[in-house]
PDB file of C-alpha atoms in Angstrom:
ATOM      1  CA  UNK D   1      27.504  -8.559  16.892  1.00 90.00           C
ATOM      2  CA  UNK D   2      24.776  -6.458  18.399  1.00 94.00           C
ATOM      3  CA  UNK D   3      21.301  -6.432  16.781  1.00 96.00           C
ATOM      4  CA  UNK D   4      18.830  -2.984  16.441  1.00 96.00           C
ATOM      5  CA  UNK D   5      15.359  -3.574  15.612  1.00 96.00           C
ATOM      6  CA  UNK D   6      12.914  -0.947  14.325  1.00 97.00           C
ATOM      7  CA  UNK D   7      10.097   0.122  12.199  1.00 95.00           C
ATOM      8  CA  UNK D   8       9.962   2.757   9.142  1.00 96.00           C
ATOM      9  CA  UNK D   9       7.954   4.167   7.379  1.00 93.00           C
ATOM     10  CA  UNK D  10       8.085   5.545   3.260  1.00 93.00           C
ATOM     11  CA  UNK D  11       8.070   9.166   3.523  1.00 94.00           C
ATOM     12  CA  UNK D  12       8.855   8.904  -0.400  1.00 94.00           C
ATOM     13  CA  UNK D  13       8.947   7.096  -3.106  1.00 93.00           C
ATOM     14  CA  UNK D  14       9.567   8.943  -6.738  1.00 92.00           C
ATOM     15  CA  UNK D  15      10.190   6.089  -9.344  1.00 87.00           C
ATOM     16  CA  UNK D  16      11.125   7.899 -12.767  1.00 88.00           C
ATOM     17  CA  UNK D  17      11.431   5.411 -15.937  1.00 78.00           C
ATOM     18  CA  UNK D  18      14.741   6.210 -17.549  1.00 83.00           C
ATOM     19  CA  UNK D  19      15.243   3.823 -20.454  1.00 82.00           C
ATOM     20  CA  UNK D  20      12.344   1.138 -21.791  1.00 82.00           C
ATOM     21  CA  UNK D  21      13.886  -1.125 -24.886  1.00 83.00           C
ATOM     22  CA  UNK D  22      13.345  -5.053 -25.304  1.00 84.00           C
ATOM     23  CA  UNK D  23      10.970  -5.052 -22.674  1.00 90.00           C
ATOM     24  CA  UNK D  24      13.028  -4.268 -19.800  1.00 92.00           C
ATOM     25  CA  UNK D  25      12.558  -0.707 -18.046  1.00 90.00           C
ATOM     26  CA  UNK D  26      15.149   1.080 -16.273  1.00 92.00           C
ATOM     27  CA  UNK D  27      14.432   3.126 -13.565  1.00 92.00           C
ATOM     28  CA  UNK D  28      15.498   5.530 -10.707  1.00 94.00           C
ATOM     29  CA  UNK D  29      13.805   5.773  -7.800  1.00 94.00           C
ATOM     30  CA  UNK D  30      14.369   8.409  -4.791  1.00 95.00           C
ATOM     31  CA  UNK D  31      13.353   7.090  -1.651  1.00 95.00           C
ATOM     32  CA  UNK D  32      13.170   8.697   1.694  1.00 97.00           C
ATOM     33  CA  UNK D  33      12.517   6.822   5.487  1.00 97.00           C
ATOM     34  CA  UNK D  34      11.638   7.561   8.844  1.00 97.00           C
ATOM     35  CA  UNK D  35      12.875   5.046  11.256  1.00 97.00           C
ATOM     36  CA  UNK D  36      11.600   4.804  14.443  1.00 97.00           C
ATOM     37  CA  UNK D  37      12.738   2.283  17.526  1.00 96.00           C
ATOM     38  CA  UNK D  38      15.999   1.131  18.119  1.00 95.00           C
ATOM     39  CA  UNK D  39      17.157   2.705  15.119  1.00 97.00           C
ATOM     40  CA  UNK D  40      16.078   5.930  15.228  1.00 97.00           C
ATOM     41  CA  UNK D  41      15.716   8.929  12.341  1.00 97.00           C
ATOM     42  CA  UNK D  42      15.622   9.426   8.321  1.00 98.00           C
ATOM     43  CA  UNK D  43      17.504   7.739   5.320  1.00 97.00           C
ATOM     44  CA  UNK D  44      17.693   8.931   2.025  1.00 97.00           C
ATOM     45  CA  UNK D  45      18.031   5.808  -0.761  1.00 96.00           C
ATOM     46  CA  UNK D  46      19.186   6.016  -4.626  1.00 96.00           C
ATOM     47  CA  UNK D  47      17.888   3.087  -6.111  1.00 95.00           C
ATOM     48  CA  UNK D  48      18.305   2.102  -9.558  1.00 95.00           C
ATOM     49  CA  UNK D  49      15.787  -0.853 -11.027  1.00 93.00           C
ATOM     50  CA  UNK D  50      15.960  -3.261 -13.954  1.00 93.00           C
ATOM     51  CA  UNK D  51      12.244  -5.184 -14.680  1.00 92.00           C
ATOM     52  CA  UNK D  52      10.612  -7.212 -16.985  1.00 92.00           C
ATOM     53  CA  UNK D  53       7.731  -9.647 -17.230  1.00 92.00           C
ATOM     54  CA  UNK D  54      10.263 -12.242 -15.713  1.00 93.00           C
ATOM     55  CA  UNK D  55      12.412 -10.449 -13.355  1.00 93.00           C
ATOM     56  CA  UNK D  56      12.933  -7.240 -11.167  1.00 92.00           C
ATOM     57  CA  UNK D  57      16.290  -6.278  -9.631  1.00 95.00           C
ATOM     58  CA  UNK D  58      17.899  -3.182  -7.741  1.00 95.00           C
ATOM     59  CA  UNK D  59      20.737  -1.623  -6.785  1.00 96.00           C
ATOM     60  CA  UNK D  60      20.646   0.914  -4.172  1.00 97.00           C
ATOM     61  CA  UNK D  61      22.792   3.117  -1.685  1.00 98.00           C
ATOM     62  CA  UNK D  62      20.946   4.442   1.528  1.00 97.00           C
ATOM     63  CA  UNK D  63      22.630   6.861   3.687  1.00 98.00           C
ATOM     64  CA  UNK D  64      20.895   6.886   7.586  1.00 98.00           C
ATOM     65  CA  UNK D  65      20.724   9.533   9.111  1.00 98.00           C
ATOM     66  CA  UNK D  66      19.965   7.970  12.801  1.00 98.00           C
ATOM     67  CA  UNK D  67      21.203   6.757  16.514  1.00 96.00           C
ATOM     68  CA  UNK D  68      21.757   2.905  16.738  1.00 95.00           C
ATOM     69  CA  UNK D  69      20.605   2.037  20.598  1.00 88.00           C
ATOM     70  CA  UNK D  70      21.570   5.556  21.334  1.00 89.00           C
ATOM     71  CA  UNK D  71      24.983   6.563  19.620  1.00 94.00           C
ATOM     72  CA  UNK D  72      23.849   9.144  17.162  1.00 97.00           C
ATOM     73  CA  UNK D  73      25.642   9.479  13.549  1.00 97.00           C
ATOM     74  CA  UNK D  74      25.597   8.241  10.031  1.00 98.00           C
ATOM     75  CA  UNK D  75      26.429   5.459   7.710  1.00 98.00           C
ATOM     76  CA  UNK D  76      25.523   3.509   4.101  1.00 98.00           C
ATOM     77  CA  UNK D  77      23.495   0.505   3.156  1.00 97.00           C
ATOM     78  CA  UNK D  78      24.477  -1.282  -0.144  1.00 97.00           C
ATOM     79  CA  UNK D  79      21.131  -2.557  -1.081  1.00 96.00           C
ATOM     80  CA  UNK D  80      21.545  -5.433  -4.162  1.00 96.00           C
ATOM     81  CA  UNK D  81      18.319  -7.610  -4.796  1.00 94.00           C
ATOM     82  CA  UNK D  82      17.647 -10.077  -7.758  1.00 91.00           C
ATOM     83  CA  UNK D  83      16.539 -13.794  -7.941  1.00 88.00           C
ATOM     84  CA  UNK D  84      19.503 -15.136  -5.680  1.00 87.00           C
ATOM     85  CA  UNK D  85      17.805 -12.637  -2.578  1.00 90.00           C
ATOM     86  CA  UNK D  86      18.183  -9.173  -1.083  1.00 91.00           C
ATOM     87  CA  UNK D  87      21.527  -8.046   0.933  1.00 95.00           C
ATOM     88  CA  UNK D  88      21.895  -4.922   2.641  1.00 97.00           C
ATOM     89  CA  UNK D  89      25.973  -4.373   3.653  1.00 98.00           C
ATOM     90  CA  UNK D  90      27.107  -1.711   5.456  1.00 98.00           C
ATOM     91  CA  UNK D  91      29.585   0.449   3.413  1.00 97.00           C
ATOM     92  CA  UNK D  92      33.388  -0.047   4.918  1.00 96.00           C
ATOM     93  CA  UNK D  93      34.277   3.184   5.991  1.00 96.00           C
ATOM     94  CA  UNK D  94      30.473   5.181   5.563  1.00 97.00           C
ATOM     95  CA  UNK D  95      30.268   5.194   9.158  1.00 97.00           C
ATOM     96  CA  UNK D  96      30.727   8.942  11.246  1.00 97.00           C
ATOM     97  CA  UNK D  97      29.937  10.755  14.264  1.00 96.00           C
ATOM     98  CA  UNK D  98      28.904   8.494  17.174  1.00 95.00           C
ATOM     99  CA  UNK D  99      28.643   5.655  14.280  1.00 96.00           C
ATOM    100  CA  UNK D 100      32.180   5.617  12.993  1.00 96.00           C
ATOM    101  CA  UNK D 101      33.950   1.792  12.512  1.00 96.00           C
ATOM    102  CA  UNK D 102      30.303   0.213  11.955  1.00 97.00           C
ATOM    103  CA  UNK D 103      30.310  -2.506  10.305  1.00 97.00           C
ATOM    104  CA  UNK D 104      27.570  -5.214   9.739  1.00 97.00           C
ATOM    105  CA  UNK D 105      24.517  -5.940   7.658  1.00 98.00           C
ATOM    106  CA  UNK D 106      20.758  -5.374   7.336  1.00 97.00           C
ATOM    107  CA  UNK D 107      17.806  -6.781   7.226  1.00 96.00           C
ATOM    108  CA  UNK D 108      13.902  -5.630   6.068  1.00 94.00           C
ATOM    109  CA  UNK D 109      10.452  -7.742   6.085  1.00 92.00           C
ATOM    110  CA  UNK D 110       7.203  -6.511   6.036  1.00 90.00           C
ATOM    111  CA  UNK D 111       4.489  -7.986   7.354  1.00 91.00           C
ATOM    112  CA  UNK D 112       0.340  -8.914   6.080  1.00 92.00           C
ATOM    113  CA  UNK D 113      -0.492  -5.109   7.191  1.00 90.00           C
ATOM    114  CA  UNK D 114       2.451  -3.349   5.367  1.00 87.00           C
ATOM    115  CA  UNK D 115       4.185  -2.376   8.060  1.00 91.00           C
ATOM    116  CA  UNK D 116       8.106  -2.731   7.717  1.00 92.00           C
ATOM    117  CA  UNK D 117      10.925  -3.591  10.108  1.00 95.00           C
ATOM    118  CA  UNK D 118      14.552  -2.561   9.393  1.00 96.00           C
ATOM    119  CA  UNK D 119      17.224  -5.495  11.693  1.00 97.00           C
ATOM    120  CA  UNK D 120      20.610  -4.142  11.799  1.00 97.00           C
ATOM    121  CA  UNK D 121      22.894  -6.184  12.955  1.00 97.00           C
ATOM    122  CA  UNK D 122      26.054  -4.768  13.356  1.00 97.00           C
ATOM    123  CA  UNK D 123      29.458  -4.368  15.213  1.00 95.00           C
ATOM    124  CA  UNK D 124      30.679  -0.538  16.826  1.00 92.00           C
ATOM    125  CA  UNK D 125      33.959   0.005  18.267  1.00 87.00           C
ATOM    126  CA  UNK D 126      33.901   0.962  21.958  1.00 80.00           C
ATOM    127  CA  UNK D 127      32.740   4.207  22.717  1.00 66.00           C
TER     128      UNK D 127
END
């Protein structure tokens, strides 16, 4: 497994309340990225939200648009995120271009000043 570090930033973020009833809202929320650093390029996420008073969960799908440490192409992060954590898979199969066979997972923090770093660790067949 080889690991890419970099930093994004939110170029976008459109939440849009689709359903409110027993006090949990529905949403959908169109999100776009610029990554910059190891990773490097755009995403575009779908992200559908559940919240309440008590909880907040997603489900998402984000498509990059980027070179990994230099091999340009594409792929898709399966973003799920609840009580029990946040996982971000790489789709089996997403991957094309430079980027096809990846395979691997994500990882996102941000730290006291906002900023936010993307971890991809990952595996790429031999180019």
């Amino acid at each position: 497994m080889t690991t890419a570090t970099a930093t994004f930033e939110l170029d976008q973020w459109e939440p849009q309340t689709q359903d409110e009833a027993g006090g949990t809202e529905f949403a959908r929320v169109a999100i776009a990225k610029t990554f910059t650093g190891a990773v490097e390029g755009t995403s575009s996420v779908e992200m559908l939200t559940a919240s309440n008073a008590v909880a907040r969960a997603y489900v998402a799908f984000e498509r990059l648009s980027v070179s990994v440490d230099g091999r340009k192409g594409s792929f898709v992060l399966r973003h799920t995120a609840g009580d029990e954590g946040l996982s971000l898979v790489i789709l089996a199969g997403s991957g094309a271009g430079e980027l096809e066979g990846i395979s691997g997972s994500a990882a996102i923090t941000m730290d006291e000043a906002g900023q936010h770093t993307f971890t991809l660790t990952y595996d790429l067949p031999a180019a």
